[in-house]
Short mmCIF file of C-alpha atoms in Angstrom, two decimals:
data_model
loop_
_atom_site.label_atom_id
_atom_site.label_comp_id
_atom_site.label_asym_id
_atom_site.label_seq_id
_atom_site.Cartn_x
_atom_site.Cartn_y
_atom_site.Cartn_z
CA MET A 892 45.76 -12.23 -23.66
CA LEU A 893 44.48 -15.43 -25.31
CA ARG A 894 41.09 -16.28 -23.83
CA THR A 895 40.33 -19.87 -22.92
CA VAL A 896 37.63 -22.06 -21.50
CA THR A 897 39.09 -23.35 -18.22
CA ALA A 898 37.95 -26.41 -16.27
CA GLY A 899 38.88 -27.21 -12.71
CA LEU A 900 39.71 -30.90 -12.28
CA ASP A 901 40.22 -32.78 -9.02
CA GLY A 902 39.71 -36.32 -10.29
CA SER A 903 36.11 -36.63 -9.04
CA PRO A 904 33.32 -37.82 -11.40
CA GLU A 905 31.68 -34.39 -11.29
CA SER A 906 34.90 -32.60 -12.24
CA ARG A 907 35.50 -35.06 -15.09
CA ALA A 908 31.97 -34.38 -16.39
CA ALA A 909 32.73 -30.65 -16.13
CA ALA A 910 35.92 -31.08 -18.15
CA GLU A 911 34.05 -32.92 -20.91
CA TRP A 912 31.35 -30.23 -20.96
CA ALA A 913 34.07 -27.57 -21.11
CA ALA A 914 35.58 -29.28 -24.16
CA ARG A 915 32.23 -29.19 -25.95
CA GLU A 916 31.81 -25.53 -25.01
CA ALA A 917 35.34 -24.71 -26.19
CA ARG A 918 34.46 -26.16 -29.59
CA LEU A 919 31.29 -24.04 -29.77
CA ARG A 920 33.26 -20.92 -28.90
CA GLY A 921 36.30 -21.72 -31.04
CA LEU A 922 38.59 -21.38 -28.02
CA PRO A 923 41.33 -23.53 -26.50
CA LEU A 924 40.60 -25.51 -23.36
CA LYS A 925 42.78 -25.48 -20.27
CA ILE A 926 42.50 -28.21 -17.64
CA VAL A 927 43.68 -27.03 -14.23
CA HIS A 928 44.38 -29.13 -11.16
CA VAL A 929 45.22 -27.33 -7.93
CA ARG A 930 47.39 -29.21 -5.47
CA GLU A 931 47.32 -27.92 -1.93
CA PRO A 932 50.78 -27.70 -0.33
CA LEU A 933 51.52 -30.35 2.26
CA PRO A 934 51.50 -29.30 5.90
CA VAL A 935 55.00 -28.60 7.19
CA PRO A 936 55.23 -31.70 9.44
CA VAL A 937 54.19 -33.94 6.54
CA ALA A 938 56.55 -32.24 4.12
CA GLN A 939 59.44 -32.67 6.55
CA ALA A 940 58.62 -36.33 7.30
CA PRO A 941 56.66 -37.73 4.34
CA LEU A 942 54.18 -40.48 5.10
CA VAL A 943 53.87 -43.70 3.16
CA GLY A 944 51.90 -42.99 0.02
CA THR A 945 52.64 -39.27 -0.13
CA GLU A 946 54.93 -39.65 -3.13
CA THR A 947 52.27 -41.65 -4.94
CA LEU A 948 49.73 -38.90 -4.27
CA GLN A 949 52.11 -36.24 -5.54
CA SER A 950 52.81 -38.26 -8.68
CA TRP A 951 49.05 -38.66 -9.27
CA ALA A 952 48.55 -34.90 -8.93
CA GLU A 953 51.37 -34.17 -11.36
CA ASN A 954 50.04 -36.60 -13.97
CA LEU A 955 46.32 -35.81 -13.66
CA PRO A 956 46.09 -32.60 -15.72
CA ARG A 957 48.44 -33.86 -18.43
CA GLU A 958 46.79 -37.26 -18.83
CA SER A 959 43.31 -35.76 -18.68
CA ALA A 960 44.21 -33.19 -21.34
CA GLU A 961 45.55 -35.91 -23.62
CA GLY A 962 42.39 -38.00 -23.24
CA ILE A 963 40.06 -35.04 -23.83
CA ALA A 964 42.01 -34.02 -26.93
CA LEU A 965 41.50 -37.51 -28.37
CA ARG A 966 37.77 -37.46 -27.62
CA HIS A 967 37.30 -33.91 -28.92
CA PRO A 968 39.42 -33.58 -32.08
CA GLY A 969 39.93 -30.02 -33.20
CA VAL A 970 39.95 -28.60 -29.67
CA GLU A 971 43.34 -27.43 -28.44
CA VAL A 972 43.72 -28.81 -24.90
CA THR A 973 46.44 -28.12 -22.35
CA GLY A 974 46.85 -29.23 -18.74
CA GLU A 975 48.37 -27.28 -15.89
CA LEU A 976 49.24 -28.18 -12.30
CA LEU A 977 49.13 -25.37 -9.75
CA THR A 978 50.07 -25.44 -6.09
CA GLY A 979 48.29 -23.31 -3.52
CA ARG A 980 44.85 -22.62 -2.11
CA PRO A 981 42.26 -23.99 -4.60
CA ALA A 982 39.71 -21.19 -4.15
CA ASP A 983 42.34 -18.47 -4.62
CA LEU A 984 43.96 -20.03 -7.67
CA LEU A 985 40.68 -20.99 -9.36
CA THR A 986 39.44 -17.43 -8.88
CA GLU A 987 42.61 -16.16 -10.56
CA GLN A 988 42.06 -18.63 -13.40
CA ALA A 989 38.44 -17.52 -13.76
CA ASP A 990 39.36 -13.86 -14.02
CA ALA A 991 41.86 -14.68 -16.78
CA CYS A 992 39.59 -16.84 -18.94
CA GLU A 993 36.39 -16.60 -20.96
CA LEU A 994 34.54 -19.15 -18.86
CA LEU A 995 35.33 -21.29 -15.82
CA VAL A 996 33.70 -24.71 -15.54
CA LEU A 997 33.45 -26.60 -12.25
CA GLY A 998 31.89 -29.87 -11.22
CA SER A 999 29.35 -30.21 -8.46
CA ARG A 1000 27.78 -33.24 -6.84
CA GLY A 1001 24.11 -33.94 -7.47
CA LEU A 1002 21.80 -33.84 -4.48
CA GLY A 1003 20.38 -37.26 -3.76
CA GLY A 1004 21.91 -38.63 -6.95
CA VAL A 1005 19.03 -37.20 -8.98
CA ARG A 1006 19.31 -33.49 -9.57
CA GLY A 1007 20.63 -30.24 -8.18
CA PHE A 1008 24.06 -29.13 -7.07
CA LEU A 1009 25.93 -29.51 -3.82
CA LEU A 1010 28.51 -26.76 -3.66
CA GLY A 1011 31.60 -27.22 -1.54
CA SER A 1012 33.47 -24.39 0.11
CA VAL A 1013 35.82 -24.00 -2.86
CA GLY A 1014 32.99 -23.63 -5.39
CA LEU A 1015 31.13 -21.16 -3.19
CA ARG A 1016 34.21 -19.00 -2.66
CA VAL A 1017 35.00 -18.93 -6.38
CA LEU A 1018 31.41 -17.96 -7.23
CA ALA A 1019 31.51 -15.21 -4.62
CA ARG A 1020 34.76 -13.64 -5.82
CA THR A 1021 35.08 -13.97 -9.58
CA ARG A 1022 33.74 -11.43 -12.06
CA ARG A 1023 33.62 -13.96 -14.88
CA PRO A 1024 30.89 -16.49 -15.69
CA VAL A 1025 31.13 -19.87 -13.95
CA VAL A 1026 29.31 -22.97 -15.20
CA LEU A 1027 28.45 -25.78 -12.78
CA VAL A 1028 28.09 -29.32 -14.15
CA ARG A 1029 26.74 -32.36 -12.35
CA ALA A 1030 28.39 -35.77 -12.32
CA GLY A 1031 27.03 -37.96 -15.08
CA GLU A 1032 26.23 -35.09 -17.45
CA GLN A 1033 26.36 -36.39 -21.04
CA ALA A 1034 26.35 -34.54 -24.35
CA ALA A 1035 23.04 -36.18 -25.31
CA ASP A 1036 21.39 -34.78 -22.17
CA GLU A 1037 21.55 -31.29 -23.69
CA HIS A 1038 19.80 -32.31 -26.91
CA ARG A 1039 16.28 -33.27 -27.93
CA MET A 1040 15.34 -36.82 -28.85
CA ASP A 1041 16.15 -38.03 -32.35
CA PRO A 1042 13.31 -39.18 -34.67
CA ALA A 1043 13.46 -42.65 -33.09
CA GLY A 1044 12.91 -41.17 -29.63
CA VAL A 1045 16.48 -41.81 -28.48
CA PRO A 1046 18.64 -39.12 -26.78
CA SER A 1047 21.26 -38.08 -29.31
CA ALA A 1048 23.95 -35.40 -29.49
CA ALA A 1049 23.18 -35.21 -33.22
CA ALA A 1050 19.69 -33.85 -32.52
CA PRO A 1051 19.04 -30.11 -32.02
CA PHE A 1052 19.87 -28.54 -28.67
CA LYS A 1053 17.21 -28.04 -26.04
CA PRO A 1054 16.49 -24.36 -25.31
CA VAL A 1055 18.82 -22.15 -23.35
CA VAL A 1056 16.81 -20.88 -20.38
CA LEU A 1057 17.44 -17.40 -18.97
CA GLY A 1058 16.10 -16.18 -15.66
CA LEU A 1059 15.56 -12.44 -16.06
CA ASP A 1060 14.30 -9.63 -13.85
CA ALA A 1061 12.52 -7.59 -16.52
CA GLU A 1062 12.26 -4.60 -14.18
CA ASP A 1063 16.03 -4.49 -13.65
CA PRO A 1064 17.62 -6.24 -16.68
CA ASP A 1065 21.37 -6.55 -17.01
CA GLU A 1066 23.19 -6.28 -20.34
CA THR A 1067 25.93 -8.75 -19.35
CA LEU A 1068 23.42 -11.44 -18.44
CA LEU A 1069 21.36 -10.91 -21.59
CA GLY A 1070 24.45 -10.91 -23.78
CA PHE A 1071 25.72 -14.18 -22.35
CA ALA A 1072 22.34 -15.89 -22.79
CA PHE A 1073 21.79 -14.73 -26.37
CA ASP A 1074 25.33 -15.67 -27.34
CA SER A 1075 24.94 -19.14 -25.80
CA ALA A 1076 21.68 -19.73 -27.66
CA ALA A 1077 23.14 -18.48 -30.95
CA ARG A 1078 26.15 -20.81 -30.70
CA ARG A 1079 23.85 -23.77 -30.11
CA ALA A 1080 21.31 -22.73 -32.77
CA ALA A 1081 18.84 -23.21 -29.92
CA PRO A 1082 15.77 -21.25 -28.83
CA LEU A 1083 16.19 -18.87 -25.91
CA ARG A 1084 13.42 -19.17 -23.33
CA VAL A 1085 13.36 -16.03 -21.18
CA VAL A 1086 11.63 -16.70 -17.88
CA HIS A 1087 10.24 -13.85 -15.81
CA GLY A 1088 8.24 -14.75 -12.74
CA TRP A 1089 6.03 -12.20 -11.04
CA SER A 1090 3.47 -11.92 -8.27
CA LEU A 1091 0.66 -9.44 -7.77
CA PRO A 1092 1.61 -6.45 -5.59
CA PRO A 1093 -0.03 -6.56 -2.15
CA THR A 1094 -2.34 -3.67 -3.04
CA TYR A 1095 -3.95 -5.81 -5.75
CA GLU A 1096 -5.21 -8.23 -3.13
CA TYR A 1097 -7.85 -5.66 -2.21
CA ALA A 1098 -9.21 -5.81 -5.77
CA VAL A 1099 -9.49 -9.59 -5.54
CA ALA A 1100 -11.33 -9.21 -2.22
CA VAL A 1101 -14.07 -7.12 -3.87
CA GLY A 1102 -14.53 -9.49 -6.80
CA TYR A 1103 -12.18 -8.01 -9.43
CA ASP A 1104 -9.34 -10.25 -10.65
CA PRO A 1105 -6.49 -8.04 -11.92
CA ARG A 1106 -4.16 -10.88 -12.92
CA ASP A 1107 -4.84 -10.69 -16.65
CA THR A 1108 -4.36 -6.93 -16.75
CA PHE A 1109 -1.21 -7.06 -14.64
CA GLY A 1110 0.09 -10.02 -16.64
CA ARG A 1111 -0.28 -8.10 -19.92
CA HIS A 1112 1.56 -5.18 -18.35
CA MET A 1113 4.45 -7.42 -17.29
CA ALA A 1114 4.55 -9.13 -20.69
CA ALA A 1115 4.75 -5.75 -22.42
CA GLY A 1116 7.66 -4.77 -20.20
CA LEU A 1117 9.50 -8.02 -20.96
CA ALA A 1118 8.92 -7.58 -24.71
CA GLU A 1119 10.33 -4.05 -24.54
CA VAL A 1120 13.49 -5.28 -22.78
CA LEU A 1121 14.02 -8.02 -25.38
CA ARG A 1122 13.25 -5.93 -28.48
CA PRO A 1123 16.81 -4.62 -29.12
CA TRP A 1124 18.28 -8.08 -28.42
CA ARG A 1125 15.93 -9.68 -30.93
CA GLN A 1126 17.17 -7.16 -33.50
CA LYS A 1127 20.80 -7.86 -32.60
CA HIS A 1128 20.30 -11.65 -32.80
CA PRO A 1129 17.62 -12.17 -35.49
CA ASP A 1130 18.53 -15.85 -35.88
CA VAL A 1131 17.74 -16.66 -32.23
CA GLU A 1132 14.17 -17.78 -31.59
CA VAL A 1133 13.05 -16.05 -28.40
CA ILE A 1134 10.32 -17.54 -26.25
CA GLU A 1135 8.94 -15.12 -23.68
CA ALA A 1136 7.74 -16.97 -20.62
CA GLY A 1137 6.16 -14.66 -18.06
CA ARG A 1138 4.56 -16.52 -15.17
CA ASN A 1139 2.29 -15.48 -12.33
CA ARG A 1140 4.41 -17.29 -9.77
CA THR A 1141 7.62 -16.74 -7.87
CA PRO A 1142 10.70 -16.27 -10.09
CA ALA A 1143 12.46 -19.22 -8.45
CA SER A 1144 9.65 -21.72 -9.07
CA ALA A 1145 9.07 -20.50 -12.64
CA LEU A 1146 12.75 -20.87 -13.48
CA VAL A 1147 13.17 -24.27 -11.83
CA GLU A 1148 10.21 -25.59 -13.83
CA ALA A 1149 11.64 -24.26 -17.11
CA ALA A 1150 15.04 -25.79 -16.31
CA ASP A 1151 13.58 -29.28 -16.78
CA ASP A 1152 13.84 -28.81 -20.55
CA ALA A 1153 17.10 -26.89 -20.99
CA SER A 1154 20.53 -27.42 -22.47
CA LEU A 1155 21.85 -24.62 -20.25
CA VAL A 1156 20.31 -22.46 -17.54
CA VAL A 1157 21.63 -18.89 -17.22
CA VAL A 1158 21.21 -16.95 -13.99
CA GLY A 1159 22.82 -13.82 -12.56
CA ARG A 1160 24.73 -12.96 -9.44
CA ARG A 1161 24.88 -9.35 -8.37
CA ILE A 1162 28.41 -8.19 -7.50
CA ARG A 1163 28.54 -6.67 -4.03
CA ASP A 1164 32.03 -5.37 -3.35
CA GLY A 1165 33.11 -5.58 0.26
CA ALA A 1166 30.12 -7.61 1.39
CA PRO A 1167 30.96 -10.97 3.01
CA GLY A 1168 29.42 -14.20 1.76
CA PRO A 1169 28.60 -15.50 -1.73
CA HIS A 1170 25.39 -13.45 -2.21
CA LEU A 1171 24.00 -15.83 -4.80
CA GLY A 1172 20.44 -14.58 -4.41
CA HIS A 1173 17.47 -16.80 -3.62
CA VAL A 1174 16.56 -17.44 -7.27
CA THR A 1175 20.08 -18.54 -8.23
CA HIS A 1176 20.29 -20.55 -5.03
CA ALA A 1177 17.04 -22.36 -5.88
CA VAL A 1178 18.19 -23.16 -9.42
CA LEU A 1179 21.50 -24.55 -8.18
CA HIS A 1180 19.66 -26.84 -5.80
CA HIS A 1181 17.00 -28.12 -8.19
CA ALA A 1182 18.20 -27.86 -11.81
CA HIS A 1183 19.49 -30.92 -13.59
CA ALA A 1184 21.00 -29.05 -16.57
CA PRO A 1185 24.34 -27.21 -16.42
CA VAL A 1186 23.94 -23.80 -14.79
CA ALA A 1187 25.87 -20.68 -15.81
CA VAL A 1188 26.17 -18.07 -13.05
CA VAL A 1189 26.96 -14.68 -14.60
CA PRO A 1190 28.21 -11.90 -12.27
CA HIS A 1191 26.90 -8.43 -13.02
CA ALA A 1192 26.89 -4.99 -11.45
#
């Protein structure tokens, strides 16, 4: 099956920003882009006795993916773009699209108009059910936002990419998550900043109470563990500059801070078959609520 980058489009500013981001990602990956709009079926009473304006709404839904695909193709020459209209339950159909593509991209409203993501029920249900990576993009996201300043101090898409930031549990690393992050950094020719937050075990508090501060010793131990996890990935991707960022603070706060200077933030979501709810995890949840950069949520076992 031909893999694609797929973007869900509902006409909102956040979904349009997601579609533009998806086009840029499709170019990086050398893949075609598919724009999908899901139209929910009309309730039976409305379908039997259409209201004024219903035909206009249906016509808008039919034209949206085609017209959007044509516009994106003009703005992103070299990217093959198609549009598709589907009818059904958005969460169900977007999950099916996610499982059949390389990457699903969705828009999400910014909290307070500044930063963070506000996930609706559709986005949450897709995140909870798909086994493929999903990227969330805020309204207003521009290509230049993912790049460093040019020599004149002006944001420019011609400047190098900001780092890709990966939140990693060094004590329980996942190959899928690491592979996605290294691949994303390599495609952008960007550094990969690997963030691992840690706190002293409760037993160490006794040492502090008697005048011995074990943070340096424990920090070196954690840094050695992170370096060991990353060693084979450095060998596999020698062109990727890896920045190890271990922090004596909670993983969520360490990752949110690092996300301020990122082209893409990569976090994981553990797959829990049969368990109700999205199970995003508190670290992923915190990043989604506070990060300004696009966030890739990568499911893993």
